[in-house]
């Protein structure tokens, strides 16, 4: 477990049995944000709320970031209701209703296609618009949005025509949006992305004054532990060549990952064909990330009352309550001891944990949502 050990331990201990919960500590998000703001001093940091939209986490991000990056009409509503000073809106397949909501809220809209541009004009959007562009090579990370065929943004070659259309429609073109990757752990590569994005934007800005370059999110915080070195990133960034344009970062994962824990109680222990299994109240329908990525999420054991047999020095596979062999949170981790009633604690789970899960499957009761 990490920093807030005592508060976390108390929150875990306070859960009714059989425990099944997401626990968030917004102060951990705030600490990460402060560290990042220091490293990126002078530049703008938005929080990409899709990483973790828990209301307590969102409220803290609203209070301490420069604004909220939204990826749907629903997120726009939630961020506005939470009092976000500034809204940015990205995402493929925007509907007319989404664009109308963005127009009503004066959001910074990242247009992904000609259809978005036409829709913005039809919605009477007078706020700033940036063209999202798929440029440059692929960055190291777990999800590549650019440098390969993806549904996101304009092709680099389509930018002149898109600019022409946006300007002819009377939209307020502010610049470009160049979100490229998720979970990039390589600070030097990320800095090259920023420098490359700025250089490209200066040459691509034709017919309008470049005042906004958004390099997206993607700062790495791997659920297995490694984190991008923001000090090294600051050093490699130096003084980027913005020429007066606002340089915007919009991380989600980096801020949310360490601020969330998934907790699931062991309901049963058994051995089948030589493999020890710990079966928990919960599973991948609450915490889909390990199944989605195909890795074993590390956990610690918070001992329960231990009224049944204690298994010692054993490698357990942690599975959930779903009737599918894919409901695996950890394919095998050695533990000193484990018993029915213990609570397994999965740290570094705050980003894309609960948010991407499919809890409706099988109709089990949902996990509690706890704030510390
Ligand atoms: C998801 C997303 C982000 C945040 O990405 P992280 O990898 O969580 O930092 C930022 N911008 C856009 C457009 C996104 O879709």
Coordinates of C-alpha atoms and ligand atoms in Angstrom, one line a residue:
X1 CA 0.0 0.0 0.0
X2 CA 1.1 3.6 -0.6
X3 CA 0.9 6.9 1.3
X4 CA -2.3 7.1 3.3
X5 CA -1.8 3.8 4.9
X6 CA -3.7 4.6 8.2
X7 CA -6.7 6.1 6.5
X8 CA -6.8 3.4 3.9
X9 CA -6.5 0.7 6.5
X10 CA -9.4 2.3 8.5
X11 CA -11.6 2.5 5.4
X12 CA -10.9 -1.1 4.5
X13 CA -11.6 -2.2 8.1
X14 CA -14.9 -0.3 8.2
X15 CA -16.3 -2.2 5.2
X16 CA -19.2 -4.5 5.9
X17 CA -18.6 -8.1 5.1
X18 CA -18.4 -9.5 2.5
X19 CA -16.4 -6.4 1.4
X20 CA -16.5 -5.2 -2.1
X21 CA -15.5 -1.6 -2.7
X22 CA -13.7 1.1 -4.6
X23 CA -11.9 3.4 -2.3
X24 CA -10.6 6.8 -3.5
X25 CA -8.4 9.4 -1.9
X26 CA -8.7 12.7 -3.7
X27 CA -5.7 14.1 -1.8
X28 CA -3.5 11.6 -3.7
X29 CA -4.8 13.1 -7.0
X30 CA -4.1 16.5 -5.6
X31 CA -0.5 15.6 -4.7
X32 CA 0.1 14.2 -8.2
X33 CA -1.4 17.3 -9.7
X34 CA 0.8 19.6 -7.6
X35 CA 3.9 17.7 -8.7
X36 CA 2.9 17.9 -12.3
X37 CA 2.1 21.6 -12.1
X38 CA 5.5 22.2 -10.7
X39 CA 7.2 20.3 -13.5
X40 CA 5.0 22.0 -16.2
X41 CA 5.0 25.5 -14.6
X42 CA 3.6 28.1 -16.9
X43 CA 1.6 25.6 -18.9
X44 CA -2.0 24.5 -18.6
X45 CA -3.1 21.2 -17.0
X46 CA -6.6 19.9 -17.6
X47 CA -7.9 16.6 -15.9
X48 CA -9.2 14.0 -18.3
X49 CA -12.2 12.9 -16.2
X50 CA -12.8 9.6 -18.1
X51 CA -9.9 8.1 -16.2
X52 CA -11.9 8.4 -12.9
X53 CA -15.2 10.3 -12.7
X54 CA -15.9 9.6 -9.1
X55 CA -17.6 12.8 -7.8
X56 CA -15.1 13.3 -5.0
X57 CA -12.2 12.9 -7.4
X58 CA -13.8 15.2 -10.0
X59 CA -14.5 17.9 -7.4
X60 CA -10.9 17.9 -6.3
X61 CA -9.7 18.1 -9.9
X62 CA -12.2 20.9 -10.6
X63 CA -10.7 22.8 -7.6
X64 CA -7.1 22.3 -8.5
X65 CA -6.6 21.8 -12.2
X66 CA -7.1 24.5 -14.9
X67 CA -10.2 22.7 -16.3
X68 CA -11.7 19.4 -17.2
X69 CA -11.3 17.4 -20.4
X70 CA -14.6 15.6 -21.3
X71 CA -15.1 12.8 -23.8
X72 CA -18.9 12.8 -24.0
X73 CA -22.0 14.9 -23.5
X74 CA -22.6 13.2 -20.2
X75 CA -19.1 14.1 -19.0
X76 CA -19.7 17.7 -20.1
X77 CA -22.8 17.9 -18.0
X78 CA -21.0 16.3 -14.9
X79 CA -18.0 18.6 -15.2
X80 CA -20.2 21.7 -15.6
X81 CA -22.3 20.6 -12.6
X82 CA -19.1 20.2 -10.6
X83 CA -18.3 23.8 -11.3
X84 CA -15.4 23.4 -13.8
X85 CA -14.0 26.7 -14.8
X86 CA -13.0 25.5 -18.2
X87 CA -14.3 22.6 -20.3
X88 CA -12.6 20.8 -23.2
X89 CA -14.4 18.3 -25.3
X90 CA -12.9 15.6 -27.5
X91 CA -14.0 12.3 -28.8
X92 CA -15.2 10.5 -31.9
X93 CA -18.8 10.1 -33.0
X94 CA -20.2 13.3 -31.4
X95 CA -23.9 13.7 -31.7
X96 CA -25.8 16.9 -32.5
X97 CA -26.9 17.0 -28.9
X98 CA -23.3 16.7 -27.7
X99 CA -22.3 19.6 -29.9
X100 CA -25.2 21.7 -28.7
X101 CA -24.2 21.0 -25.1
X102 CA -20.6 22.1 -25.9
X103 CA -21.9 25.2 -27.6
X104 CA -24.2 26.1 -24.7
X105 CA -21.2 25.7 -22.3
X106 CA -18.7 27.5 -24.3
X107 CA -16.4 24.5 -24.3
X108 CA -13.1 24.3 -26.1
X109 CA -14.1 21.7 -28.7
X110 CA -11.5 19.4 -30.3
X111 CA -13.0 18.7 -33.8
X112 CA -12.3 15.2 -35.1
X113 CA -13.9 15.5 -38.6
X114 CA -15.5 17.7 -41.1
X115 CA -18.8 16.6 -39.8
X116 CA -17.9 17.9 -36.3
X117 CA -17.0 21.3 -37.9
X118 CA -20.4 21.5 -39.7
X119 CA -22.2 20.3 -36.5
X120 CA -20.4 23.0 -34.5
X121 CA -21.5 25.7 -36.9
X122 CA -25.0 24.4 -37.0
X123 CA -25.1 24.4 -33.1
X124 CA -24.0 28.1 -33.2
X125 CA -20.8 27.3 -31.3
X126 CA -18.9 30.5 -30.7
X127 CA -16.2 29.1 -28.4
X128 CA -12.7 28.1 -29.4
X129 CA -12.2 25.1 -31.7
X130 CA -9.0 23.1 -32.2
X131 CA -8.5 20.5 -34.9
X132 CA -7.5 17.1 -33.6
X133 CA -4.8 15.7 -35.9
X134 CA -3.2 12.2 -36.3
X135 CA 0.4 13.2 -37.0
X136 CA 3.9 11.9 -36.2
X137 CA 5.1 8.5 -35.3
X138 CA 3.7 6.2 -32.6
X139 CA 4.8 7.0 -29.1
X140 CA 5.7 4.2 -26.7
X141 CA 2.7 3.4 -24.4
X142 CA -0.2 1.0 -24.1
X143 CA -2.7 2.7 -26.5
X144 CA -1.6 4.5 -29.7
X145 CA -4.0 7.2 -30.9
X146 CA -1.7 8.5 -33.6
X147 CA 1.0 7.3 -35.9
X148 CA -1.3 4.4 -37.0
X149 CA -4.8 4.2 -38.5
X150 CA -7.2 5.1 -35.7
X151 CA -10.7 6.7 -35.6
X152 CA -9.3 9.8 -33.9
X153 CA -8.8 13.2 -35.6
X154 CA -8.0 14.4 -39.1
X155 CA -5.3 12.9 -41.2
X156 CA -2.3 15.3 -41.4
X157 CA -2.9 15.7 -45.1
X158 CA -6.5 16.7 -44.6
X159 CA -5.6 19.6 -42.3
X160 CA -5.4 22.4 -44.9
X161 CA -8.9 21.6 -46.3
X162 CA -10.3 21.2 -42.7
X163 CA -8.9 24.6 -41.7
X164 CA -10.4 26.2 -44.8
X165 CA -13.8 24.7 -44.0
X166 CA -13.6 25.8 -40.3
X167 CA -12.7 29.3 -41.2
X168 CA -15.3 29.5 -44.0
X169 CA -17.9 28.4 -41.4
X170 CA -16.8 31.3 -39.2
X171 CA -15.5 29.1 -36.3
X172 CA -13.0 30.5 -33.9
X173 CA -10.0 28.3 -34.8
X174 CA -7.5 28.4 -31.9
X175 CA -5.1 25.6 -32.8
X176 CA -4.5 21.9 -32.7
X177 CA -5.2 18.9 -30.4
X178 CA -2.6 16.2 -30.7
X179 CA -3.4 13.6 -28.1
X180 CA -1.2 10.7 -29.1
X181 CA -0.9 7.9 -26.6
X182 CA -1.8 6.5 -23.2
X183 CA 0.5 5.2 -20.4
X184 CA 3.8 6.6 -21.9
X185 CA 6.5 5.9 -19.4
X186 CA 9.3 7.3 -21.5
X187 CA 9.9 11.0 -20.5
X188 CA 12.3 11.7 -23.3
X189 CA 9.9 10.3 -25.9
X190 CA 7.0 12.3 -24.4
X191 CA 9.1 15.5 -24.5
X192 CA 9.9 14.8 -28.2
X193 CA 6.1 14.5 -28.8
X194 CA 5.6 18.0 -27.2
X195 CA 8.5 19.6 -29.2
X196 CA 7.3 17.9 -32.4
X197 CA 3.7 19.0 -31.8
X198 CA 4.7 22.6 -31.3
X199 CA 7.0 22.7 -34.4
X200 CA 4.3 21.0 -36.5
X201 CA 1.6 23.4 -35.2
X202 CA 3.6 26.5 -36.1
X203 CA 4.0 25.3 -39.7
X204 CA 0.4 24.0 -40.0
X205 CA -1.3 27.1 -38.7
X206 CA -2.4 28.9 -41.9
X207 CA -5.1 31.6 -42.0
X208 CA -5.4 32.0 -38.3
X209 CA -3.3 32.9 -35.3
X210 CA -2.1 29.9 -33.4
X211 CA -2.9 30.3 -29.7
X212 CA -3.5 26.8 -28.5
X213 CA -1.5 23.6 -28.8
X214 CA -3.0 20.7 -26.8
X215 CA -0.6 17.7 -26.6
X216 CA -3.2 15.5 -24.9
X217 CA -2.7 13.2 -22.0
X218 CA -0.8 9.9 -21.9
X219 CA 1.6 10.5 -19.1
X220 CA 2.4 7.0 -17.9
X221 CA 1.3 5.5 -14.5
X222 CA 1.2 1.8 -15.1
X223 CA -1.2 -0.2 -13.0
X224 CA 1.7 -2.6 -12.1
X225 CA 3.7 0.3 -10.6
X226 CA 6.1 2.2 -13.0
X227 CA 5.4 5.9 -13.4
X228 CA 6.8 8.5 -15.9
X229 CA 9.5 10.6 -14.4
X230 CA 8.1 14.1 -14.5
X231 CA 11.3 15.7 -13.3
X232 CA 13.1 14.1 -16.4
X233 CA 10.1 15.3 -18.5
X234 CA 10.5 18.9 -17.2
X235 CA 14.2 18.8 -18.0
X236 CA 13.8 17.4 -21.5
X237 CA 11.0 19.9 -22.2
X238 CA 13.2 22.9 -21.2
X239 CA 11.6 26.0 -22.5
X240 CA 9.4 24.8 -25.3
X241 CA 9.0 26.9 -28.4
X242 CA 5.4 28.0 -27.9
X243 CA 5.8 31.5 -29.5
X244 CA 3.0 32.8 -27.2
X245 CA 0.6 29.9 -27.8
X246 CA -0.9 28.2 -24.7
X247 CA 0.6 24.7 -24.2
X248 CA -2.0 22.3 -22.8
X249 CA -1.6 18.9 -21.2
X250 CA -4.7 16.8 -20.3
X251 CA -3.6 13.8 -18.3
X252 CA -6.1 11.4 -16.7
X253 CA -4.3 8.2 -15.8
X254 CA -1.2 9.9 -14.2
X255 CA -3.4 11.8 -11.8
X256 CA -6.0 9.2 -11.0
X257 CA -4.1 5.9 -10.9
X258 CA -2.5 6.1 -7.4
X259 CA -5.7 7.6 -5.9
X260 CA -7.9 4.5 -6.2
X261 CA -7.9 1.0 -4.6
X262 CA -10.2 -1.9 -5.4
X263 CA -11.0 -4.1 -2.4
X264 CA -12.6 -7.5 -2.6
X265 CA -13.1 -10.1 0.2
X266 CA -12.1 -13.7 -0.1
X267 CA -15.3 -15.8 -0.1
X268 CA -13.7 -19.2 -0.8
X269 CA -10.3 -20.8 -1.1
X270 CA -9.7 -24.0 -3.0
X271 CA -7.3 -26.1 -5.0
X272 CA -8.2 -27.4 -8.5
X273 CA -5.8 -29.4 -10.6
X274 CA -2.9 -28.3 -8.5
X275 CA -3.7 -24.5 -8.6
X276 CA -4.8 -22.6 -5.5
X277 CA -7.7 -20.2 -6.1
X278 CA -8.9 -17.3 -4.0
X279 CA -12.5 -16.4 -5.0
X280 CA -13.6 -12.9 -4.2
X281 CA -16.8 -10.9 -3.7
X282 CA -16.3 -8.9 -7.0
X283 CA -14.1 -9.4 -10.0
X284 CA -13.5 -8.1 -13.4
X285 CA -17.0 -6.7 -13.7
X286 CA -15.9 -4.1 -11.0
X287 CA -12.3 -3.9 -12.1
X288 CA -11.9 -4.8 -15.8
X289 CA -8.5 -3.4 -16.4
X290 CA -6.4 -6.6 -15.7
X291 CA -8.7 -8.6 -18.0
X292 CA -8.7 -5.9 -20.6
X293 CA -4.9 -5.7 -20.7
X294 CA -4.2 -9.3 -19.8
X295 CA -1.9 -8.7 -16.8
X296 CA -1.9 -9.8 -13.2
X297 CA -2.7 -6.8 -11.0
X298 CA -0.6 -7.0 -7.8
X299 CA -2.4 -7.1 -4.5
X300 CA -1.8 -7.1 -0.7
X301 CA -3.7 -9.1 1.8
X302 CA -5.5 -7.3 4.6
X303 CA -6.3 -10.1 7.1
X304 CA -9.9 -10.6 8.2
X305 CA -11.1 -12.5 11.3
X306 CA -9.6 -15.7 10.0
X307 CA -12.1 -18.1 11.5
X308 CA -11.4 -20.7 8.8
X309 CA -8.1 -22.4 7.7
X310 CA -5.2 -20.2 6.9
X311 CA -3.2 -21.1 3.8
X312 CA 0.4 -20.3 4.1
X313 CA 3.2 -19.5 1.5
X314 CA 1.0 -20.3 -1.4
X315 CA 0.7 -19.0 -5.0
X316 CA -3.0 -18.1 -5.5
X317 CA -4.9 -17.2 -8.6
X318 CA -7.5 -14.5 -7.7
X319 CA -10.8 -14.9 -9.5
X320 CA -14.1 -13.2 -9.2
X321 CA -17.8 -14.3 -8.9
X322 CA -18.6 -14.5 -12.6
X323 CA -19.2 -17.7 -14.4
X324 CA -16.4 -17.3 -16.9
X325 CA -12.8 -18.4 -16.8
X326 CA -11.8 -14.9 -17.9
X327 CA -12.8 -13.4 -14.5
X328 CA -9.2 -13.2 -13.3
X329 CA -7.7 -10.3 -11.4
X330 CA -4.4 -12.0 -10.8
X331 CA -3.3 -15.2 -12.5
X332 CA -0.9 -16.1 -9.8
X333 CA 0.8 -14.3 -6.9
X334 CA 2.7 -15.8 -4.0
X335 CA 1.3 -14.7 -0.6
X336 CA 2.7 -15.4 2.9
X337 CA -0.8 -16.3 4.1
X338 CA -4.4 -16.0 3.1
X339 CA -7.8 -17.0 4.5
X340 CA -11.5 -16.7 3.8
X341 CA -12.6 -13.3 5.1
X342 CA -9.3 -11.6 4.2
X343 CA -9.6 -8.5 2.0
X344 CA -7.5 -8.3 -1.1
X345 CA -6.4 -4.8 -1.8
X346 CA -5.4 -3.8 -5.4
X347 CA -3.5 -0.5 -5.4
X348 CA -2.8 1.9 -8.3
X349 CA -6.2 1.0 -9.6
X350 CA -7.8 4.5 -9.7
X351 CA -7.5 5.1 -13.5
X352 CA -9.7 3.2 -15.9
X353 CA -10.6 0.7 -13.2
X354 CA -14.3 1.0 -12.2
X355 CA -14.9 3.4 -15.2
X356 CA -14.4 0.8 -17.9
X357 CA -16.1 -2.1 -16.1
X358 CA -19.3 -4.0 -17.0
X359 CA -20.9 -4.5 -13.6
X360 CA -24.3 -5.4 -15.0
X361 CA -23.1 -8.9 -16.1
X362 CA -24.7 -11.5 -13.8
X363 CA -26.6 -8.9 -11.7
X364 CA -24.4 -9.1 -8.6
X365 CA -24.7 -6.2 -6.2
X366 CA -22.3 -3.4 -7.1
X367 CA -19.2 -2.4 -5.2
X368 CA -19.5 0.3 -2.5
X369 CA -17.9 3.7 -3.5
X370 CA -15.9 5.1 -0.5
X371 CA -14.0 8.3 -0.2
X372 CA -11.2 8.9 2.3
Ligands
LIG1 C1 -8.4 9.6 -22.6 C2 -7.9 10.9 -23.1 C3 -7.0 11.7 -22.4 C4 -6.3 11.2 -21.1 O1 -5.4 10.1 -21.4 P1 -4.5 9.5 -20.2 O2 -3.8 8.4 -20.9 O3 -5.5 9.0 -19.2 O4 -3.7 10.6 -19.7 C5 -6.6 12.9 -22.8 N1 -7.1 13.4 -23.9 C6 -8.0 12.7 -24.7 C7 -8.5 13.3 -25.9 C8 -8.4 11.5 -24.3 O5 -9.3 10.8 -25.1

